[in-house]
Short mmCIF file of C-alpha atoms in Angstrom, two decimals:
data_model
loop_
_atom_site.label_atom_id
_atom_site.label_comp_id
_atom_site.label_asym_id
_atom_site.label_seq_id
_atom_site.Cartn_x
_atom_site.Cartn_y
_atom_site.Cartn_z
CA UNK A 17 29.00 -133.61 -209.67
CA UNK A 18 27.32 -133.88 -205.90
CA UNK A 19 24.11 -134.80 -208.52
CA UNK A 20 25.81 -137.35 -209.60
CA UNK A 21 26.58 -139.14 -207.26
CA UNK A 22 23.00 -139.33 -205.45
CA UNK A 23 22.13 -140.79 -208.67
CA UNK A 24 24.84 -143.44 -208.35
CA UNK A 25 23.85 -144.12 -204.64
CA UNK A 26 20.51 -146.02 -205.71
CA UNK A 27 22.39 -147.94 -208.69
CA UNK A 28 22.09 -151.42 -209.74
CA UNK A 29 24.40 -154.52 -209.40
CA UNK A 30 24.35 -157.67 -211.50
CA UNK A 31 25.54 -159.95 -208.82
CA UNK A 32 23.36 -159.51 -206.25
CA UNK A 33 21.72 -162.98 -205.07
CA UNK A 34 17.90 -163.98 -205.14
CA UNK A 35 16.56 -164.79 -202.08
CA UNK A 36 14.99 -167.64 -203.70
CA UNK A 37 18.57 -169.13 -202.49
CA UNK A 38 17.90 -170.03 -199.25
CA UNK A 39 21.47 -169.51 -198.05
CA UNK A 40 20.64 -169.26 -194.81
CA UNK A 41 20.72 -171.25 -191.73
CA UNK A 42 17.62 -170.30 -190.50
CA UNK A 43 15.47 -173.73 -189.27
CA UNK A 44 12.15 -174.25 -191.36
CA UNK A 45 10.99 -175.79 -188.26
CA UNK A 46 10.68 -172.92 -186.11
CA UNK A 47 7.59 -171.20 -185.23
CA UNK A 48 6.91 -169.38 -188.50
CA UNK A 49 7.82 -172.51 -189.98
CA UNK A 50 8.86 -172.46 -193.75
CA UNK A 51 8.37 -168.68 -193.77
CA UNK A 52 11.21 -168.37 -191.48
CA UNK A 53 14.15 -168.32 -193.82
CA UNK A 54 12.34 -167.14 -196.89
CA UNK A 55 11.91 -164.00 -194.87
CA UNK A 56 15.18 -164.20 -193.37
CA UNK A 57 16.75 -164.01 -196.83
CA UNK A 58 14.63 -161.47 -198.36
CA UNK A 59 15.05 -159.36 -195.52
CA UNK A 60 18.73 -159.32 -195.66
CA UNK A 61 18.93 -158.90 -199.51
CA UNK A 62 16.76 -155.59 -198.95
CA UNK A 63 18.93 -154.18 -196.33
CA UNK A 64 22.12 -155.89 -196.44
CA UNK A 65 23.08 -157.11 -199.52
CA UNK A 66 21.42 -154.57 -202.12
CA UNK A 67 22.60 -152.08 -199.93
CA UNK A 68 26.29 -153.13 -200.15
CA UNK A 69 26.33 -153.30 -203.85
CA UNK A 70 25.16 -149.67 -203.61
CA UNK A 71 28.01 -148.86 -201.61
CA UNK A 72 30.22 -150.89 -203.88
CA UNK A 73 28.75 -148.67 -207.07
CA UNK A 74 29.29 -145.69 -205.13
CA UNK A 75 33.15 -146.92 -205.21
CA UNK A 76 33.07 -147.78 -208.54
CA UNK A 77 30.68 -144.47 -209.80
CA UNK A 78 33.49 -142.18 -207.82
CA UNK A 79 36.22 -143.92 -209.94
CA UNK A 80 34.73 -143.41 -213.39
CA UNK A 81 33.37 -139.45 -213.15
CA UNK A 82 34.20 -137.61 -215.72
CA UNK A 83 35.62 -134.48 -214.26
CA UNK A 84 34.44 -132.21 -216.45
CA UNK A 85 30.54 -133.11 -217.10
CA UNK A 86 30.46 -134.52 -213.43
CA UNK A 87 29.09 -137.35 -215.04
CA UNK A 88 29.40 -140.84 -214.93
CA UNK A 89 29.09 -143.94 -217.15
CA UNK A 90 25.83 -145.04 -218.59
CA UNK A 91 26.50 -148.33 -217.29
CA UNK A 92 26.28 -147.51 -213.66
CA UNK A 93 23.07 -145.20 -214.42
CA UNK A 94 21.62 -148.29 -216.15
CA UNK A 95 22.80 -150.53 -213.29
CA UNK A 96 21.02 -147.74 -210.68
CA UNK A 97 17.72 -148.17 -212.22
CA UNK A 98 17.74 -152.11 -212.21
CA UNK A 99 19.04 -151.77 -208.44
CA UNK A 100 16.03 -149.77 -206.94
CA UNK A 101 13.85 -151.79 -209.31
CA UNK A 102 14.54 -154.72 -207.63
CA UNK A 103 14.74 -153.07 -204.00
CA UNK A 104 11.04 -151.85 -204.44
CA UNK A 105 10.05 -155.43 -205.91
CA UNK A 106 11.18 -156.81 -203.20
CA UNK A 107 9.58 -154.87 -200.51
CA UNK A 108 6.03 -155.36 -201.83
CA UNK A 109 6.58 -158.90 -201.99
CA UNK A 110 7.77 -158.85 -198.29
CA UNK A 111 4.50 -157.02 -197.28
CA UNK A 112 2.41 -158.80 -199.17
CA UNK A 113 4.50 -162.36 -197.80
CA UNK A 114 3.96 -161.20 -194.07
CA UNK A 115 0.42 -160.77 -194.82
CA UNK A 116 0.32 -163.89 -196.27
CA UNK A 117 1.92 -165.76 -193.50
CA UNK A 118 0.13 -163.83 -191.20
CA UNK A 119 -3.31 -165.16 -192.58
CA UNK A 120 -1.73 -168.65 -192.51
CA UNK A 121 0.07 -168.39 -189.07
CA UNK A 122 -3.04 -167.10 -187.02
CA UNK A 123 -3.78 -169.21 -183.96
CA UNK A 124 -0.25 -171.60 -184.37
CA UNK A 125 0.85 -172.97 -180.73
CA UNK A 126 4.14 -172.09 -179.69
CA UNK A 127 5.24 -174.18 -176.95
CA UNK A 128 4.92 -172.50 -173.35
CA UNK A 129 6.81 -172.42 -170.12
CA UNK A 130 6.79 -171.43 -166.68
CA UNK A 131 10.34 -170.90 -165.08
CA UNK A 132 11.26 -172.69 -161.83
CA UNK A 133 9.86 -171.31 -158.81
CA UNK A 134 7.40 -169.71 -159.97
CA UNK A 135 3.99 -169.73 -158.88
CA UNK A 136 2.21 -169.89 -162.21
CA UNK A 137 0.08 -172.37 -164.24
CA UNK A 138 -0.40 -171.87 -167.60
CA UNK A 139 -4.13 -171.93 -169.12
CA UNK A 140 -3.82 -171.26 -172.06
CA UNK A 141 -0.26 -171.78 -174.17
CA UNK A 142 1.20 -168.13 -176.42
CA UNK A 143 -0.78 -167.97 -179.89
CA UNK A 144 0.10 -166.12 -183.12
CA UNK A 145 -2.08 -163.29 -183.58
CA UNK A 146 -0.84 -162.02 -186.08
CA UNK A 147 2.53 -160.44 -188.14
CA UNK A 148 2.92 -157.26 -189.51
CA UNK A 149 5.05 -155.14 -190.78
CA UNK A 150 8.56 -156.18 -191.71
CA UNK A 151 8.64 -157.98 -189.74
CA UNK A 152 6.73 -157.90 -186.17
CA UNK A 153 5.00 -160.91 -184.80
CA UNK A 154 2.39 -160.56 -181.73
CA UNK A 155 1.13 -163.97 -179.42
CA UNK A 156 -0.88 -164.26 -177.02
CA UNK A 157 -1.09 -166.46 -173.65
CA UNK A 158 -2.91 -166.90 -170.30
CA UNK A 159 -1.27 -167.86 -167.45
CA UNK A 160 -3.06 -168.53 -163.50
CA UNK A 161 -1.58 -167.97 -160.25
CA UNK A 162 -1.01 -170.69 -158.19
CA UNK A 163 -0.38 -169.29 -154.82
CA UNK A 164 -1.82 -165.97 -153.50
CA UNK A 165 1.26 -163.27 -153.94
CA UNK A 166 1.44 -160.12 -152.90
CA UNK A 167 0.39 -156.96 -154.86
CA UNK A 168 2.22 -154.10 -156.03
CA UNK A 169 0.84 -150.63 -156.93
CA UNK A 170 3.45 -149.94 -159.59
CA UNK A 171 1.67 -153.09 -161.43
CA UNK A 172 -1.34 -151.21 -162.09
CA UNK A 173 0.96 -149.09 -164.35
CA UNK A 174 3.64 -151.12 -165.77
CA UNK A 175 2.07 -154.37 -165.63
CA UNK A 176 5.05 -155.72 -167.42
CA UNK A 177 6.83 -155.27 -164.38
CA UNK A 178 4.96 -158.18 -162.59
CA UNK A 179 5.90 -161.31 -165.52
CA UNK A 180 7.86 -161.19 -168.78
CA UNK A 181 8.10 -163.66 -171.41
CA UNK A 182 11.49 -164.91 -172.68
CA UNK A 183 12.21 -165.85 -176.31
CA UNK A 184 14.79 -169.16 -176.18
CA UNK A 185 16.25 -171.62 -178.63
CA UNK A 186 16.06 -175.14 -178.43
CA UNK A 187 19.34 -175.07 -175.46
CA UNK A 188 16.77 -172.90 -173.60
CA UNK A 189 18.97 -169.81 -173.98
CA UNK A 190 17.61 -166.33 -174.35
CA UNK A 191 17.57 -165.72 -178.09
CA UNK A 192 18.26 -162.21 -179.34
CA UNK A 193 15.22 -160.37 -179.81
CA UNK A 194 13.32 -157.07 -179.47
CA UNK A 195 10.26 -158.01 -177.38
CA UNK A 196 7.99 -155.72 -175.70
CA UNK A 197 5.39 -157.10 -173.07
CA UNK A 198 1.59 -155.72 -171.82
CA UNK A 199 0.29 -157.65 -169.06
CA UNK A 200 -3.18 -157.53 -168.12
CA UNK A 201 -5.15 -159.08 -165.50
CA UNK A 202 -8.86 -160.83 -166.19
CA UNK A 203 -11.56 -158.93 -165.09
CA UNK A 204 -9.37 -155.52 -165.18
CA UNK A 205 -9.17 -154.98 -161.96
CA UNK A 206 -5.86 -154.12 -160.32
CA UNK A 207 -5.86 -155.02 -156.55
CA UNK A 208 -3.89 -153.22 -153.86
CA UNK A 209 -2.59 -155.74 -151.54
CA UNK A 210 -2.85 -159.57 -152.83
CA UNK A 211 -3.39 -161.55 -156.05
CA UNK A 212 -5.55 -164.47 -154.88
CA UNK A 213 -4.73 -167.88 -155.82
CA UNK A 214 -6.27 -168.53 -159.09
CA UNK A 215 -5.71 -164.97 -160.51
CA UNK A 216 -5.28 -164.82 -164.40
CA UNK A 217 -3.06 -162.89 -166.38
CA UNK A 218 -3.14 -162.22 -170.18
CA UNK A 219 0.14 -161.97 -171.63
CA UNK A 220 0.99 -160.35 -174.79
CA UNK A 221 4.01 -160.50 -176.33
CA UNK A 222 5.43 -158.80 -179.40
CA UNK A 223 8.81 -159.63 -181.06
CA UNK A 224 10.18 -157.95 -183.99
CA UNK A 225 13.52 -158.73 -186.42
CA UNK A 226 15.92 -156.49 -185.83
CA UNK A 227 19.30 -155.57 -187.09
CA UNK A 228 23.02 -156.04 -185.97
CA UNK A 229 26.34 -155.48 -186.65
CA UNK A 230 26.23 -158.61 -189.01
CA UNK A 231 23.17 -158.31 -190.59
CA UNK A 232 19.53 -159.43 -189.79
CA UNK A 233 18.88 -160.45 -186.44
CA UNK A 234 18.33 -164.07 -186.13
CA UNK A 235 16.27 -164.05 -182.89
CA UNK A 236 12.82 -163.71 -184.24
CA UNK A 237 13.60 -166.42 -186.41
CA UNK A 238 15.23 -169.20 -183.77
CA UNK A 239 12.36 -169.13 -180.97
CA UNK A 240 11.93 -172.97 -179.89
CA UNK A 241 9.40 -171.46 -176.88
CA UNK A 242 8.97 -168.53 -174.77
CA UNK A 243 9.53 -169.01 -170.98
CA UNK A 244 7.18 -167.15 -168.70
CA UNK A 245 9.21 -165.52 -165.84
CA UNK A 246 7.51 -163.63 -162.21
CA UNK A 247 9.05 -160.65 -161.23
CA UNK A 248 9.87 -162.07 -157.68
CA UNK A 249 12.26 -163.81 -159.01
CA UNK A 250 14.41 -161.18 -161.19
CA UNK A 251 16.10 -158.34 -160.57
CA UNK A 252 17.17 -155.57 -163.13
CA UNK A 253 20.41 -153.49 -162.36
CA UNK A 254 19.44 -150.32 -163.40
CA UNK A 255 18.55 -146.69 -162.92
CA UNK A 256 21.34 -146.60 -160.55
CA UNK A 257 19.90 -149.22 -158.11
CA UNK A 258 19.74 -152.90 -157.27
CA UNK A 259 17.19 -153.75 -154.55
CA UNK A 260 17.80 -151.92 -151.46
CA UNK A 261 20.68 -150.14 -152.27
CA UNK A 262 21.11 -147.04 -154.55
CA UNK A 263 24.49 -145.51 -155.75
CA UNK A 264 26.12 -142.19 -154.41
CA UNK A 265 23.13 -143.07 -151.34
CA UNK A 266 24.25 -143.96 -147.47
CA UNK A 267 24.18 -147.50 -147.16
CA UNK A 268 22.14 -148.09 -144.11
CA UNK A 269 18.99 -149.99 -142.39
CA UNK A 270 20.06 -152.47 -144.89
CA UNK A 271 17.15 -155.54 -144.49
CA UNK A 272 18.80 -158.55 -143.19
CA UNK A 273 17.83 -160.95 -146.78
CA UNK A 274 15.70 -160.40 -149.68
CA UNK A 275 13.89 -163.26 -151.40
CA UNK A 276 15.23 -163.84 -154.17
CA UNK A 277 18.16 -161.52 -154.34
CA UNK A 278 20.29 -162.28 -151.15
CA UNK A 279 20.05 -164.50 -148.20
CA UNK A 280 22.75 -162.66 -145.78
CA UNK A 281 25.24 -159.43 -145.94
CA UNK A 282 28.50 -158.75 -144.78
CA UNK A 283 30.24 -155.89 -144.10
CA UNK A 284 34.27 -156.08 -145.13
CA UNK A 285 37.27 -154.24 -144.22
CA UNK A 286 40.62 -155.37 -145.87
CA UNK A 287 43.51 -153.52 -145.44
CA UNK A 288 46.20 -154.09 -149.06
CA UNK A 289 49.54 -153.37 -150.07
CA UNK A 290 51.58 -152.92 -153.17
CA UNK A 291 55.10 -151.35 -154.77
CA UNK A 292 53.53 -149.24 -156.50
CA UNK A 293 50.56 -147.76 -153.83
CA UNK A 294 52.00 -148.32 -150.97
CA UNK A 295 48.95 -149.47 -148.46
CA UNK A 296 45.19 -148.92 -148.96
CA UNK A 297 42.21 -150.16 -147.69
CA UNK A 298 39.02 -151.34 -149.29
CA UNK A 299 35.33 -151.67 -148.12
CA UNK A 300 32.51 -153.02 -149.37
CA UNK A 301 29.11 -155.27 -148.50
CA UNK A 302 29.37 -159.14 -149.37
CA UNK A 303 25.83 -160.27 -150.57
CA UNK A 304 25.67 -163.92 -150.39
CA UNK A 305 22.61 -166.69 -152.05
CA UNK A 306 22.28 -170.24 -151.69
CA UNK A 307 26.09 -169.87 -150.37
CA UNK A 308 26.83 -168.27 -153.48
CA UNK A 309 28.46 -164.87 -153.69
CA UNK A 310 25.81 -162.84 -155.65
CA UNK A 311 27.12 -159.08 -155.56
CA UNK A 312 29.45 -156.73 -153.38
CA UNK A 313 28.56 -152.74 -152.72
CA UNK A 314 31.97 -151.29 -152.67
CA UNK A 315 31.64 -148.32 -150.48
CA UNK A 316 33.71 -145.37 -150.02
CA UNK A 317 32.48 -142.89 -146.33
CA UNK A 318 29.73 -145.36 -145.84
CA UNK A 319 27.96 -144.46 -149.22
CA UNK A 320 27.70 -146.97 -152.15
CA UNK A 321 29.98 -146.06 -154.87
CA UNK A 322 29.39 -149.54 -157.32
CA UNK A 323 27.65 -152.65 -157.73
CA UNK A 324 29.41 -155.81 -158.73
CA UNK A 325 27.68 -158.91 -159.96
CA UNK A 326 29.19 -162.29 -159.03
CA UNK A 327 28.45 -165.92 -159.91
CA UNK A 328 25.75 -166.05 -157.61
CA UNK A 329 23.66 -163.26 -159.34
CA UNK A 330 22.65 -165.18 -162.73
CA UNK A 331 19.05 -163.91 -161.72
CA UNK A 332 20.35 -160.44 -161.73
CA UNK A 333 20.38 -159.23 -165.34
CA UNK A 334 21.29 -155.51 -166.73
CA UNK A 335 18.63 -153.17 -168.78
CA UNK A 336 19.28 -155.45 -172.00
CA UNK A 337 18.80 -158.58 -170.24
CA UNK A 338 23.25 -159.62 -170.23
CA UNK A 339 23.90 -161.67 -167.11
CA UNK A 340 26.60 -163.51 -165.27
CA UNK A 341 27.16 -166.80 -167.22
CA UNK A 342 25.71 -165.01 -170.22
CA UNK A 343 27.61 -166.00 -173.63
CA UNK A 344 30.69 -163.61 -174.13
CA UNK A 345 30.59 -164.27 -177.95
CA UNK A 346 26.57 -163.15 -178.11
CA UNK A 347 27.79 -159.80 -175.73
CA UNK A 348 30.26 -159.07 -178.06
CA UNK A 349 27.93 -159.03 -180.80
CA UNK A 350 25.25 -157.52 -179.00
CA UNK A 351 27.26 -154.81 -177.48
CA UNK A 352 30.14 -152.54 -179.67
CA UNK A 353 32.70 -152.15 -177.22
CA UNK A 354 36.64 -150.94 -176.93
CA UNK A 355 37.66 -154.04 -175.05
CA UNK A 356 41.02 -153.92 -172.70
CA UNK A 357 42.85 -156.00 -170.54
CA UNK A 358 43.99 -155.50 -166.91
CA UNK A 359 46.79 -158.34 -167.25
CA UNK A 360 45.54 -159.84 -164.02
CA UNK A 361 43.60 -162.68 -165.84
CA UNK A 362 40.48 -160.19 -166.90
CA UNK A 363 39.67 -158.80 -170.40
CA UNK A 364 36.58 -156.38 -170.22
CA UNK A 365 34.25 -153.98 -172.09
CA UNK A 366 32.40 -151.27 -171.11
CA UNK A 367 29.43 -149.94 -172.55
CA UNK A 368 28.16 -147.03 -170.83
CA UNK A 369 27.53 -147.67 -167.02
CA UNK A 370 28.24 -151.06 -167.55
CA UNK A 371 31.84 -153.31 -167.52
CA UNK A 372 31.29 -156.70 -168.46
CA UNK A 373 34.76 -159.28 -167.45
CA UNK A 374 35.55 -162.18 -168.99
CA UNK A 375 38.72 -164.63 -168.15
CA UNK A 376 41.67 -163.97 -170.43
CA UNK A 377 41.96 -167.58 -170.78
CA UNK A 378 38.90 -167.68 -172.65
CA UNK A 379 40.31 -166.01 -175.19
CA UNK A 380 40.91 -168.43 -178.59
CA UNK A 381 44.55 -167.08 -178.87
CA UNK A 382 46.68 -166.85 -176.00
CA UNK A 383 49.16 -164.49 -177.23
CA UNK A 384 46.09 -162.04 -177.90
CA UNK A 385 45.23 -159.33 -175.52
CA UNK A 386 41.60 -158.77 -176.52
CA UNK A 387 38.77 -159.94 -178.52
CA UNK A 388 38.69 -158.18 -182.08
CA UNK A 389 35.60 -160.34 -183.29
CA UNK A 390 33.56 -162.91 -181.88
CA UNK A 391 35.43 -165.64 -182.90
CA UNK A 392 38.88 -164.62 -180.57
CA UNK A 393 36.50 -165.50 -177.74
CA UNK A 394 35.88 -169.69 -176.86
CA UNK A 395 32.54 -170.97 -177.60
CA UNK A 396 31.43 -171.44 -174.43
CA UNK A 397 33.09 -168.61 -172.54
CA UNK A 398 30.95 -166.97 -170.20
CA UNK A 399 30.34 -163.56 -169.12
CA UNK A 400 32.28 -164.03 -165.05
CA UNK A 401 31.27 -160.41 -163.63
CA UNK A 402 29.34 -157.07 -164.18
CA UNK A 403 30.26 -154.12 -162.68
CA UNK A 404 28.07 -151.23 -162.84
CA UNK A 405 28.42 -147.41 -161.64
#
């Protein structure tokens, strides 16, 4: 019987739809052009669609065994064979597609900028080199300093810590994608102190389709440009630390602003009240830029026990890249969460050291508590705060 139903785990369906469809929304505009939703739809009728039939025939196989052979139909064995037929087909046409569009794709511009602020040029605009795989696509720019900048030793290791490119639609928001990034500097050598003016950088970039809860990723496929960002001008909360200050660690000798990440501290005491508490007293660190609140240190015996991300941090991003003002419906795709609400105008979701807060008002229903799908959350509801400990 457990033989069986392997067998009927690779069985066929008659429904399942070609491709050849198009029934996507994928643009054939963007920069793999007409080969963008022809993979997009192959791709997800490998491992979405034939796969759900499968699961379907499992269903159906379970329904029709005969108890005492362990057997089932010869329908669903016949519909098994036609199933992984087609799932095999279709794979060697993908490869042999990629290489194809690889071949064809080699040396295409894709359009190439520098963020505000920072001191870049660009020489050279990101290439295709090439796609592989199923499906992986690797460019190719070269970008000049403008300015000389200090150096940093942990560049001559992780030289993807100095610049990054971002992937971003046509409303210059960062599309979902897996990207990985190798800087490189021309002429190889790292130096210790400064980058002179007029320092180059290769920058390679690879970005791959991916997979989420609802499907096939459609980042790859809805790149308008990639955006290349300097490290003095980002900050990643992670590892337990955000500039200066480090969790469970003495908050002291704090410097009095750090470009780009605050302009001035303060250091609160507020003494509170309730029914149900009676009085208690919280302190914390107010980071302030451009006379926007960017993040608190609450601190409990003078050591920092969390970091809080406010309006003014939107150059502060977690390990994954989510931000304040990034789209709540994208995090709650992105991100499975168990979402609650504190019934003081915040719904939230936490997702291992992170809690991301979003006002209940942007919820589509009033009357709801919490988001169940992306669609309970408003268009253009923003993530407000990110709390991390």
């Amino acid at each position: 019987m457990g033989a069986a139903i392997v067998c009927i785990t690779m069985a066929a369906c008659n429904d399942v739809p070609s491709n050849s469809n198009n029934n996507s929304d994928i643009p054939s505009d963007g920069i793999l052009g007409e080969y963008g939703p022809y993979f997009y739809d192959m791709m997800t009728e490998i491992d979405i669609t034939i796969p759900q039939a499968i699961k379907e025939l499992i269903k159906k196989g379970e329904e029709e065994i005969d108890l005492e052979t362990g057997k089932t139909s010869d329908e669903i064995g016949k519909q098994y064979k036609e199933l992984n037929e087609k799932r095999e087909a279709l794979q060697v046409e993908l490869k042999q597609k990629v290489q194809e569009a690889s071949a064809a794709l080699q040396g295409k511009e894709i359009t190439t900028l520098i963020e505000d602020g920072a001191p870049l040029k660009i020489v050279e605009p990101f290439k295709i080199k090439k796609l592989s795989g199923s499906l992986q696509m690797e460019c190719e720019c070269i970008v000049e300093l403008t300015k000389e900048s200090p150096a940093d030793y942990i560049h001559k290791y992780n030289g993807s810590m100095l610049m990054k490119a971002e992937c971003k639609n046509d409303s210059d928001e960062i599309v979902s994608a897996y990207r990985k990034n190798t800087i490189s500097i021309v002429g190889g050598s790292w130096p210790d102190d400064v980058y002179p003016a007029g320092t180059q950088f290769i920058i390679k970039t690879e970005v791959s389709a991916g997979y989420t809860s609802e499907g096939i990723s459609k980042g790859l496929f809805q790149i308008h440009h990639l955006t290349v960002c300097w490290s003095a001008n980002h900050f990643v909360l992670e590892n337990r630390k955000l500039g200066p200050v480090e969790i469970d660690k003495p908050i002291s000798n704090l410097p009095q602003s750090v470009a780009g990440l605050y302009d001035k501290f303060e250091h609160k005491i507020e003494t509170h009240e309730d029914e149900m508490d009676g009085e208690w007293v919280e302190e914390y660190y107010l980071f302030t830029k451009d006379g926007k609140k960017a993040f608190r240190i609450n601190i409990i015996d003078d050591v920092a026990y969390d970091i809080c991300l406010l309006e003014g941090s939107t150059n502060i991003k977690d390990r994954d890249g989510i931000y304040v003002g990034y789209s709540a419906r994208k995090l709650f795709i992105q991100k499975k969460m168990d979402w609650e609400n504190d019934y003081a105008g915040w719904v939230y979701g936490k997702a291992r050291d992170y809690t991301y807060y979003i006002k209940t008002a942007d919820l589509v229903n009033p009357d709801s508590e919490i988001p169940y799908k992306a669609e309970d959350i408003k268009e253009d509801a923003k993530i407000i705060r990110i709390d991390y400990r």
